[in-house]
Amino acid sequence: MESSLPDLEAILLVGGQGTRLRPLTLGTPKPLLPTAGVPFLAHQLARARSFGVRRIVFATSYKASMFEPVFGDGAALGLELVYMTEEEPLGTGGAIRNAAQGLTAGPADPVLVLNGDILSGHDIGDQVRRHVAREAAVTLHLTEVDDPTRFGCVPTDDEDRVTAFLEKTPTPVTNRINAGCYVFTRSVIDTIPAGEVVSVERQTFPGLIASGELVLGYPDRTYWLDVGTPAAFVRGSRDLVLGRLASPALPGPAGEFLTLPGARVSAEAKVTGGTAVGARAVVEAGASVAGSVLGDDCVIGEGASVTDSVVGRGAHVRSGTVLRDAVIGDRAVVGPGNELLAGSRVWPGVELPECAVRFSSDV
Ligand code: GTP
């Protein structure tokens, strides 16, 4: 059962370059990429608000000036938003320290810190209450993954005290990993060195453990997704459209697909699997689109097949082309009869001629 807290402050880390999501992040920072019809952060902001967060400091760096025009002072969202920019990226810890200049919280108050690229269904209110009750220095949301070899893992003792931060290894001791949502006691943030590049995962948290501070784990098994890769980004949008993760920011009812104003989907097209169709986008007859993100003003031509893919703003996918697990940059044109599978990425503005790329063994 979700529950809210009075007037909690938060820091939102949104300054990363999002290199794994290129070319999508060349023009737009990851937290602003359209996800289930709205900028990704809109889902996080709405969710944070539902738990009683009222004031959020954005820790910006990469493409910092793009955030304020989208979210402004936050009044429209029932929030107060403040923007703190690093001149040079300071890493996760340095960014938290820098953003703390914008907090009003006192030394003993809890402050929520969120990575700006996580979708999570966990009960933030319960995490904060656990932090306060145990008088922890930091309380980390921990999620369980099927394959922990891809992540550093975070073992805990039987009272949920974090005992170590372990690097990636083929033989992890636990499947619990850092889920990117922290509650800090404000005074602990003030111990992070100012103006320096600091990683919370590699420096701050291991340092607190070494000096005997209570670093508490908040293990949880609800919905969790790091949208850092194209495949995960598409999955996140799809899950929100399908309602697998409820979001107060979804601009319409959950269902098989979502269309934004001005989108035109032919009655002879098939759009399914949690696809988001951007504003003024066109899906022509005979096309089939499943589980994908279609940007504003893009065109999916007759008979094209688009599965688990991202098609950027103003891009054209011509007739009969097949996309699966592909990313098409903004304004790119994929000529007819192409086949782009398994992680293919087309850079913004590039034009691929007819039948230029095919994966089939018979070509
Ligand atoms: P990749 O380059 O693809 O790894 O993505 P990323 O740049 O977002 O890095 P990562 O996923 O490790 O970042 C986790 C969170 O911290 C994201 O929300 C980033 O926006 C944020 N972040 C990472 N580095 C910085 C930084 O130097 N400054 C600020 N303000 N935020 C950062």
Short mmCIF file of N, CA, C and O and ligand atoms in Angstrom, two decimals, residues 12-21 30-31 59-61 86 88-92 95 114-117 201 226 228, ligand 1:
data_model
loop_
_atom_site.label_atom_id
_atom_site.label_comp_id
_atom_site.label_asym_id
_atom_site.label_seq_id
_atom_site.Cartn_x
_atom_site.Cartn_y
_atom_site.Cartn_z
N LEU A 12 17.06 15.21 -8.18
CA LEU A 12 16.89 14.34 -9.33
C LEU A 12 18.16 14.44 -10.18
O LEU A 12 18.51 15.55 -10.64
N LEU A 13 18.85 13.32 -10.35
CA LEU A 13 20.11 13.33 -11.12
C LEU A 13 19.80 13.19 -12.60
O LEU A 13 19.35 12.13 -13.05
N VAL A 14 20.02 14.26 -13.34
CA VAL A 14 19.64 14.23 -14.76
C VAL A 14 20.76 14.75 -15.67
O VAL A 14 20.51 15.17 -16.78
N GLY A 15 22.02 14.70 -15.18
CA GLY A 15 23.10 15.33 -15.94
C GLY A 15 23.93 14.38 -16.78
O GLY A 15 24.91 14.80 -17.40
N GLY A 16 23.59 13.10 -16.84
CA GLY A 16 24.41 12.13 -17.58
C GLY A 16 24.28 12.32 -19.09
O GLY A 16 23.31 12.91 -19.58
N GLN A 17 25.27 11.80 -19.82
CA GLN A 17 25.27 11.97 -21.28
C GLN A 17 24.42 10.93 -22.00
O GLN A 17 24.13 11.08 -23.19
N GLY A 18 24.06 9.86 -21.31
CA GLY A 18 23.22 8.84 -21.94
C GLY A 18 23.88 8.23 -23.17
O GLY A 18 23.24 8.03 -24.21
N THR A 19 25.17 7.88 -23.05
CA THR A 19 25.92 7.40 -24.23
C THR A 19 25.33 6.11 -24.81
O THR A 19 25.33 5.92 -26.01
N ARG A 20 24.80 5.26 -23.93
CA ARG A 20 24.27 3.98 -24.43
C ARG A 20 23.01 4.16 -25.26
O ARG A 20 22.62 3.28 -26.01
N LEU A 21 22.39 5.30 -25.11
CA LEU A 21 21.16 5.55 -25.87
C LEU A 21 21.39 6.39 -27.13
O LEU A 21 20.44 6.86 -27.75
N LYS A 30 18.59 12.05 -22.06
CA LYS A 30 17.79 10.84 -21.77
C LYS A 30 16.53 11.14 -20.97
O LYS A 30 15.45 10.66 -21.31
N PRO A 31 16.61 11.96 -19.90
CA PRO A 31 15.40 12.16 -19.08
C PRO A 31 14.28 12.90 -19.80
O PRO A 31 13.16 12.95 -19.32
N ALA A 59 19.61 18.14 -10.73
CA ALA A 59 21.06 18.23 -10.87
C ALA A 59 21.37 18.05 -12.35
O ALA A 59 21.39 16.93 -12.85
N THR A 60 21.60 19.17 -13.04
CA THR A 60 21.77 19.11 -14.49
C THR A 60 23.23 19.32 -14.89
O THR A 60 24.01 19.93 -14.16
N SER A 61 23.57 18.81 -16.07
CA SER A 61 24.90 19.06 -16.63
C SER A 61 24.78 18.97 -18.16
O SER A 61 24.71 19.99 -18.83
N GLU A 86 26.00 21.83 -13.03
CA GLU A 86 27.45 21.69 -12.87
C GLU A 86 28.12 22.22 -14.13
O GLU A 86 27.70 21.85 -15.23
N GLU A 88 31.21 21.49 -15.08
CA GLU A 88 31.76 20.23 -15.58
C GLU A 88 31.01 19.13 -14.85
O GLU A 88 30.75 19.27 -13.67
N PRO A 89 30.67 18.02 -15.56
CA PRO A 89 29.95 16.95 -14.86
C PRO A 89 30.73 16.44 -13.65
O PRO A 89 31.92 16.19 -13.75
N LEU A 90 30.05 16.32 -12.52
CA LEU A 90 30.73 15.97 -11.26
C LEU A 90 30.48 14.54 -10.82
O LEU A 90 30.82 14.16 -9.70
N GLY A 91 29.86 13.71 -11.71
CA GLY A 91 29.54 12.35 -11.30
C GLY A 91 28.35 12.36 -10.34
O GLY A 91 27.89 13.44 -9.93
N THR A 92 27.89 11.18 -9.97
CA THR A 92 26.66 11.12 -9.17
C THR A 92 26.82 11.80 -7.80
O THR A 92 25.96 12.59 -7.39
N ALA A 95 27.41 15.60 -8.10
CA ALA A 95 26.16 16.25 -8.52
C ALA A 95 25.21 16.41 -7.33
O ALA A 95 24.56 17.45 -7.18
N LEU A 114 17.05 10.64 -6.61
CA LEU A 114 16.59 9.71 -7.64
C LEU A 114 17.47 9.80 -8.88
O LEU A 114 17.74 10.91 -9.37
N ASN A 115 17.91 8.66 -9.40
CA ASN A 115 18.51 8.65 -10.74
C ASN A 115 17.42 9.01 -11.73
O ASN A 115 16.29 8.54 -11.60
N GLY A 116 17.75 9.80 -12.72
CA GLY A 116 16.73 10.28 -13.65
C GLY A 116 16.44 9.33 -14.79
O GLY A 116 15.89 9.75 -15.81
N ASP A 117 16.78 8.06 -14.64
CA ASP A 117 16.53 7.13 -15.74
C ASP A 117 15.97 5.79 -15.25
O ASP A 117 16.20 4.75 -15.85
N GLU A 201 28.47 5.41 -5.88
CA GLU A 201 28.60 3.95 -5.85
C GLU A 201 30.03 3.50 -5.53
O GLU A 201 30.25 2.54 -4.82
N ASP A 226 15.84 0.09 -15.44
CA ASP A 226 16.80 1.14 -15.78
C ASP A 226 16.70 1.32 -17.29
O ASP A 226 17.00 0.38 -18.04
N GLY A 228 18.41 2.69 -19.50
CA GLY A 228 19.66 3.19 -20.08
C GLY A 228 20.01 2.70 -21.46
O GLY A 228 20.86 3.29 -22.13
P1 GTP B 1 25.36 6.22 -19.98
O1 GTP B 1 26.32 7.24 -20.52
O2 GTP B 1 24.62 5.51 -21.08
O3 GTP B 1 25.97 5.27 -18.99
O4 GTP B 1 24.19 6.99 -19.17
P2 GTP B 1 24.28 8.13 -18.04
O5 GTP B 1 25.15 9.22 -18.52
O6 GTP B 1 22.87 8.51 -17.69
O7 GTP B 1 24.99 7.43 -16.82
P3 GTP B 1 24.33 6.55 -15.66
O8 GTP B 1 23.22 5.73 -16.24
O9 GTP B 1 25.41 5.85 -14.94
O10 GTP B 1 23.76 7.68 -14.70
C1 GTP B 1 22.87 7.42 -13.63
C2 GTP B 1 22.11 8.69 -13.34
O11 GTP B 1 22.99 9.71 -12.87
C3 GTP B 1 21.40 9.26 -14.55
O12 GTP B 1 20.16 9.76 -14.12
C4 GTP B 1 22.33 10.38 -15.03
O13 GTP B 1 21.60 11.45 -15.63
C5 GTP B 1 22.95 10.85 -13.72
N1 GTP B 1 24.35 11.31 -13.87
C6 GTP B 1 25.42 10.55 -14.22
N2 GTP B 1 26.54 11.29 -14.20
C7 GTP B 1 26.16 12.55 -13.82
C8 GTP B 1 26.88 13.79 -13.61
O14 GTP B 1 28.08 13.90 -13.77
N3 GTP B 1 26.12 14.87 -13.21
C9 GTP B 1 24.77 14.81 -13.02
N4 GTP B 1 24.12 15.90 -12.65
N5 GTP B 1 24.07 13.67 -13.22
C10 GTP B 1 24.77 12.56 -13.60
#
